Amino acid sequence: MIIRCEEPKDQNVIYSVVKRAFECAPHTDGTEHELVNALRNSAAYIPELSLVAEIDGRLVGHILFTKAEVGGTVVLALAPLSVLPDYQRQGVGTALIQEGHRRAKALGYGWSIVLGSETYYPRAGYLPADIFGIEAPFDAPRENFMACRLSDSAPAIHGVVRYAKEFGIEEQQKEGAAYVSGPER
C-alpha cells in the first residue's frame, strides 16, 4: 500500500471512492463526496492532509483533515475517512489515519477531532472530546464526538468546535448530527 497526497488527477476517483464507501454506511447523510469537493475549495483545506491510499495502482481510500477552531486554536477535523467496501477491514483506514496524524504533527498541528465510531477511532488514539474540554456545536453522543492530542507538547484547549462553513453545521444542529467521518474499517 502506498499513501500519498492527493493530486489533481485523483479528484474524480476520490469522488467515486467516497461515494461508494458511504453507500452502505450506517451513519451518513449521503453527501460526503460533495463535502470533500466543497472542503477542497475552502479556506479550511490543507493540501498536505488530503491523502489517498493506493494498492496495486488502484486508489482504494481517502482521508481528509481540514482546519477547525477550538477556543481560538486551530485544530484539525478528520472528515471524511473513506475506504472502498472491498478493501475495508484490511487496515487501509488505520494506515490513512496514522499517516495523516504523522504529517499533521510534522506540520505543527496539535489536535484532531472526529465524529465517528466509538469502537473504531479509539484504536487510533481518539477519546471523548469532553475529557479535554472540547465541545461539539451540535448534539452528539459523547462516545462518538472525540479528540486526539497529536503531540505531547500541544497546549490544552477548551471550547466549542467551530467547523468550516462547508460542513453546514447550522443545518446539522436543526436536523441532528450526521456522522461524517466515514466507513473507516
Coordinates of C-alpha atoms in Angstrom, one line a residue, residues 6-141:
E6 CA -4.0 13.8 -3.3
E7 CA -3.1 15.1 -6.8
P8 CA -5.5 17.0 -9.1
K9 CA -5.8 13.9 -11.4
D10 CA -7.2 12.0 -8.4
Q11 CA -10.2 14.2 -7.8
N12 CA -12.8 12.3 -9.9
V13 CA -11.6 8.9 -8.4
I14 CA -11.8 10.3 -4.9
Y15 CA -15.3 11.5 -5.5
S16 CA -16.2 7.9 -6.6
V17 CA -14.4 6.3 -3.7
V18 CA -16.1 8.5 -1.1
K19 CA -19.5 8.0 -2.6
R20 CA -19.1 4.2 -2.8
A21 CA -17.6 4.0 0.7
F22 CA -20.7 5.7 2.2
E23 CA -23.4 3.9 0.2
C24 CA -23.9 1.3 2.9
A25 CA -22.6 3.2 5.9
P26 CA -24.9 3.1 9.0
H27 CA -24.5 6.9 9.7
T28 CA -24.5 9.0 6.6
D29 CA -26.3 11.9 5.0
G30 CA -25.2 10.7 1.6
T31 CA -23.4 13.9 0.7
E32 CA -19.9 13.1 1.9
H33 CA -18.5 13.1 -1.6
E34 CA -19.9 16.6 -2.1
L35 CA -18.4 17.7 1.2
V36 CA -14.9 16.6 0.1
N37 CA -15.3 18.8 -3.1
A38 CA -16.6 21.8 -1.0
L39 CA -13.8 21.5 1.5
R40 CA -11.2 21.2 -1.2
N41 CA -12.3 24.6 -2.4
S42 CA -12.4 26.2 1.1
A43 CA -10.0 28.2 3.3
A44 CA -10.0 25.2 5.7
Y45 CA -8.4 22.9 3.1
I46 CA -4.8 21.7 3.8
P47 CA -3.4 20.0 0.6
E48 CA -0.8 18.1 2.6
L49 CA -3.6 16.5 4.6
S50 CA -5.8 15.2 1.8
L51 CA -4.3 11.7 1.5
V52 CA -5.1 8.7 -0.7
A53 CA -4.2 5.0 -0.3
E54 CA -3.2 3.0 -3.4
I55 CA -3.0 -0.7 -3.7
D56 CA -1.6 -2.1 -6.9
G57 CA -2.0 1.3 -8.6
R58 CA -5.7 1.5 -7.6
L59 CA -6.9 4.3 -5.4
V60 CA -8.9 2.5 -2.6
G61 CA -9.1 5.0 0.2
H62 CA -9.1 8.7 1.1
I63 CA -8.8 10.8 4.3
L64 CA -9.2 14.5 4.7
F65 CA -8.2 16.7 7.6
T66 CA -9.3 20.3 7.4
K67 CA -8.9 23.3 9.7
A68 CA -11.4 23.9 12.5
E69 CA -11.0 26.0 15.7
V70 CA -11.4 25.5 19.4
G71 CA -11.1 28.5 21.7
G72 CA -9.0 30.4 19.2
T73 CA -6.7 27.5 18.5
V74 CA -6.6 25.9 15.0
V75 CA -7.3 22.2 15.2
L76 CA -8.0 19.5 12.6
A77 CA -11.3 18.0 11.7
L78 CA -11.0 14.4 10.4
A79 CA -13.8 14.0 7.9
P80 CA -14.4 12.0 5.9
L81 CA -12.4 8.8 6.0
S82 CA -13.4 6.6 3.1
V83 CA -12.3 3.1 2.0
L84 CA -13.8 1.2 -0.8
P85 CA -16.1 -1.6 0.5
D86 CA -13.9 -4.4 -0.9
Y87 CA -10.8 -3.0 1.0
Q88 CA -12.5 -2.4 4.3
R89 CA -11.3 -4.3 7.4
Q90 CA -7.9 -4.6 5.9
G91 CA -6.0 -1.8 7.7
V92 CA -6.4 0.8 5.0
G93 CA -8.3 3.3 7.1
T94 CA -6.0 2.8 10.1
A95 CA -2.9 3.4 7.8
L96 CA -4.5 6.6 6.5
I97 CA -5.2 7.9 10.0
Q98 CA -1.7 7.1 11.2
E99 CA 0.0 8.7 8.2
G100 CA -2.4 11.7 8.5
H101 CA -1.5 12.1 12.2
R102 CA 2.2 11.8 11.4
R103 CA 2.0 14.5 8.7
A104 CA -0.3 16.8 10.8
K105 CA 2.2 16.6 13.7
A106 CA 5.1 17.5 11.4
L107 CA 3.1 20.5 10.1
G108 CA 2.7 21.7 13.7
Y109 CA -1.0 20.7 14.4
G110 CA -1.6 19.6 17.9
W111 CA -5.2 18.3 17.9
S112 CA -7.6 16.3 15.7
I113 CA -11.3 15.9 16.3
V114 CA -13.7 13.4 14.8
L115 CA -17.4 12.5 14.9
G116 CA -17.4 8.7 14.3
S117 CA -17.5 5.2 15.5
E118 CA -16.8 4.7 19.2
T119 CA -15.3 1.3 18.5
Y120 CA -13.0 2.3 15.7
Y121 CA -11.5 5.7 16.4
P122 CA -10.2 5.0 20.0
R123 CA -7.8 2.4 18.4
A124 CA -6.2 5.4 16.7
G125 CA -5.9 7.4 19.9
Y126 CA -9.2 9.3 19.9
L127 CA -11.0 9.8 23.2
P128 CA -14.3 11.5 24.1
A129 CA -13.6 15.2 23.4
D130 CA -15.2 16.4 26.6
I131 CA -12.3 14.8 28.5
F132 CA -10.2 17.6 27.1
G133 CA -12.8 20.4 27.5
I134 CA -13.8 20.3 23.8
E135 CA -17.5 20.5 23.0
A136 CA -19.4 19.8 19.8
P137 CA -21.5 22.6 18.3
F138 CA -24.4 20.1 17.9
D139 CA -26.0 17.3 19.8
A140 CA -23.9 14.1 19.5
P141 CA -23.4 11.1 21.7

